[in-house]
Short mmCIF file of C-alpha atoms in Angstrom, two decimals:
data_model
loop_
_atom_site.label_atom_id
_atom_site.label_comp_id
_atom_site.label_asym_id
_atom_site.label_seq_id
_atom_site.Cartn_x
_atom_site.Cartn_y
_atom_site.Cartn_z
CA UNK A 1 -10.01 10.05 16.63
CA UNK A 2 -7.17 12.21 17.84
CA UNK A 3 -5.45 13.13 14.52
CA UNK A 4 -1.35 13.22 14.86
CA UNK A 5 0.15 13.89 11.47
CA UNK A 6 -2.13 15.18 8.21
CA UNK A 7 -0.37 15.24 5.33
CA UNK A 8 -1.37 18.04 2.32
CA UNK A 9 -1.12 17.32 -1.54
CA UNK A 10 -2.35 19.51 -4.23
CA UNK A 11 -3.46 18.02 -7.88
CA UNK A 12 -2.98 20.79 -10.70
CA UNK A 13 -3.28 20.48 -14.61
CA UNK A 14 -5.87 17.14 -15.85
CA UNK A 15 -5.62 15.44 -12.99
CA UNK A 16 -3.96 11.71 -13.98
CA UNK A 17 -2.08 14.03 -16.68
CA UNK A 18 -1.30 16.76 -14.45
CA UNK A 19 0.88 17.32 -11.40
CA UNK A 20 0.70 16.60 -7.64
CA UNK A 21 3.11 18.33 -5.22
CA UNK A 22 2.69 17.98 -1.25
CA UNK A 23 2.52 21.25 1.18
CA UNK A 24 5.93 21.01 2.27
CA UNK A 25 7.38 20.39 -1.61
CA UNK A 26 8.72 16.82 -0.52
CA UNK A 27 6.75 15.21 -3.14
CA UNK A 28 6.89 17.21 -6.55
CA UNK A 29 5.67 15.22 -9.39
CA UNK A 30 4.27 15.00 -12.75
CA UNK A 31 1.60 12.71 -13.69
CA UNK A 32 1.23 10.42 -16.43
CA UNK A 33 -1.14 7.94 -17.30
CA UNK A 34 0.53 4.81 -17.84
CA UNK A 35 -0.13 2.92 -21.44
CA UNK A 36 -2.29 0.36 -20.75
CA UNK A 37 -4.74 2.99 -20.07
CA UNK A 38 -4.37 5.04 -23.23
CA UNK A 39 -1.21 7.05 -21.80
CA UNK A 40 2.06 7.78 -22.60
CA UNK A 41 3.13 5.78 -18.98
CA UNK A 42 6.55 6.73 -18.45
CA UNK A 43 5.95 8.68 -15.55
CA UNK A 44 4.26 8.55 -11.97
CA UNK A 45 0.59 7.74 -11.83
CA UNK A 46 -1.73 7.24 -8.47
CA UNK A 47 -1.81 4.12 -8.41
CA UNK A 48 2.11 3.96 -7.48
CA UNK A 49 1.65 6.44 -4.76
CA UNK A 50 -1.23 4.43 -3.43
CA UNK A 51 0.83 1.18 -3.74
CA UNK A 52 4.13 2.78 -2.61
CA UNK A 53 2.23 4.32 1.13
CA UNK A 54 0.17 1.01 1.52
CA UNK A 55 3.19 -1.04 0.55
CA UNK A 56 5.21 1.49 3.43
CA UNK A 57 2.25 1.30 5.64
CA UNK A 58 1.46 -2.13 5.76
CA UNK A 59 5.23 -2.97 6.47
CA UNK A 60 5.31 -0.53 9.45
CA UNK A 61 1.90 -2.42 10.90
CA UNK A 62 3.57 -5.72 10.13
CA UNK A 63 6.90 -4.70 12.22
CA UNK A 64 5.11 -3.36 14.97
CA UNK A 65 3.22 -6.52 15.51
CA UNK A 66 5.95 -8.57 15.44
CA UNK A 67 7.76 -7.04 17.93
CA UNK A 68 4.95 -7.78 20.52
CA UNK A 69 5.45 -11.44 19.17
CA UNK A 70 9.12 -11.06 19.39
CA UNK A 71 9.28 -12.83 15.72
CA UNK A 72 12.54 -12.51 13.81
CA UNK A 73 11.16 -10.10 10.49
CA UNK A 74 15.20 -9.26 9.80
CA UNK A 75 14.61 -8.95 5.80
CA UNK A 76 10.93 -8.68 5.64
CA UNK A 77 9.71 -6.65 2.86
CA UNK A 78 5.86 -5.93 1.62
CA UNK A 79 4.64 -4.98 -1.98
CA UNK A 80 2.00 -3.67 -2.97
CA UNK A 81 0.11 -4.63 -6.04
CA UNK A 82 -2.63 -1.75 -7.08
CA UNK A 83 -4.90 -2.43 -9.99
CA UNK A 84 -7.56 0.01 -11.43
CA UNK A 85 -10.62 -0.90 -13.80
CA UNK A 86 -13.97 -0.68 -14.77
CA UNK A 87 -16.19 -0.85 -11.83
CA UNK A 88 -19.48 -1.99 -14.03
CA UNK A 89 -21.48 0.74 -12.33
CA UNK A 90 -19.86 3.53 -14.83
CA UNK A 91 -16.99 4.47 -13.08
CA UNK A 92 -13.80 2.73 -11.64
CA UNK A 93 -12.34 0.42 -8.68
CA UNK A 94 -9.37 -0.57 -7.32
CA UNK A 95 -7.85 -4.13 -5.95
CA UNK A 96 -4.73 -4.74 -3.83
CA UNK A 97 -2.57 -7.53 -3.08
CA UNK A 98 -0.30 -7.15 -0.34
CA UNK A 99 2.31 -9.42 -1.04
CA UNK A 100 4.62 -10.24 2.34
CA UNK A 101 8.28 -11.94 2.76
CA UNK A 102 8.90 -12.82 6.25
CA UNK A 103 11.98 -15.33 5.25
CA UNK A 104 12.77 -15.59 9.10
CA UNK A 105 9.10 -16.90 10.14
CA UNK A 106 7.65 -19.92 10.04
CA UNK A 107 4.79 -20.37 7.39
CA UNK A 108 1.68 -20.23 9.98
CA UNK A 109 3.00 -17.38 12.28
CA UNK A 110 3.99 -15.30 9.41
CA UNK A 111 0.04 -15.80 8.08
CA UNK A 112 -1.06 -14.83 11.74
CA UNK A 113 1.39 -11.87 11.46
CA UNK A 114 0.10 -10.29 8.16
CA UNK A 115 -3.49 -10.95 9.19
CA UNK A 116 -2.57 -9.07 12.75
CA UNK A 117 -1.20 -6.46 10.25
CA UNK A 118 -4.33 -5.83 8.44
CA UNK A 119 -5.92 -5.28 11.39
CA UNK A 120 -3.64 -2.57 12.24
CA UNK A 121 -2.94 -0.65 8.93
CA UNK A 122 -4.42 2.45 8.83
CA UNK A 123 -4.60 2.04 4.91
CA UNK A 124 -6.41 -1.66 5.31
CA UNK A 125 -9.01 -0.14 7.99
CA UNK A 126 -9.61 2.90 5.40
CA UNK A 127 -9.89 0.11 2.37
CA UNK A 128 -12.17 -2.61 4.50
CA UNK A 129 -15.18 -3.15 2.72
CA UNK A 130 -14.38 -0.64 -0.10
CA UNK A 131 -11.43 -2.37 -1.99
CA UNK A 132 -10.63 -5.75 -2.28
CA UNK A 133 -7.41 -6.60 -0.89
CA UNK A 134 -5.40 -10.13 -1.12
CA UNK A 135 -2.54 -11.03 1.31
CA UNK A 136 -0.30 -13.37 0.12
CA UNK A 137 2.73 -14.76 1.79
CA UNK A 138 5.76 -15.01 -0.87
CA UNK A 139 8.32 -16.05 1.39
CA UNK A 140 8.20 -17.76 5.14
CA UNK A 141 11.07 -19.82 6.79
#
């Protein structure tokens, strides 16, 4: 693979209580675990960064395959639902649900469109296999 564009973030402090900052100093934030996982919450955690670049991700791959459909995606918007727990094997997993509005496409083509989507996302490629991930379609015309 012919990498473009690497992006560079450093974890200091107790990592989930700590502080992440990228290379360039665009993101510069604390970390706090939220409550329902003994924290103080509050604050950012990783699981909003992971939803926030799948959730930006997933919308890009969703746009870009729409345009070679030529389907109308004015007000389409993608969220991102990250949860984090107990793995049973001693450690911890994540799940994702992708949750798509595509008020300007019919019901079947916007299905068609997020599974397209997932084919394309760099973050559902990396997750395949590893994470489970739901797509669910909020809103369709």
């Amino acid at each position: 693979m012919q990498v473009l564009y690497t992006a560079s973030a450093t974890s200091t402090g107790d990592g989930r209580s700590g502080h992440v900052r990228t290379a360039d100093g665009i993101l510069d934030l604390d970390l706090v675990p939220p409550k329902e996982m003994g924290g103080a919450g509050g604050g950012a955690n990783p699981e909003q960064l992971f939803a926030a670049g799948y959730a930006a991700c997933f919308h890009s791959a969703l746009r870009a395959v729409a345009r070679g459909t030529k389907a109308d995606v004015t007000d389409s918007a993608v969220e991102a639902e990250v949860g984090i727990g107990p793995n049973g094997a001693g450690g911890y997993g994540l799940t994702v649900a992708l949750v798509v509005d595509l008020p300007a496409v019919e019901r079947a083509a916007a299905e068609e469109l997020m599974s397209q989507a997932h084919q394309v996302c760099p973050y559902s490629n990396a997750t395949r296999g590893n994470v489970e991930v739901a797509l669910r379609l909020r809103a369709a015309a």
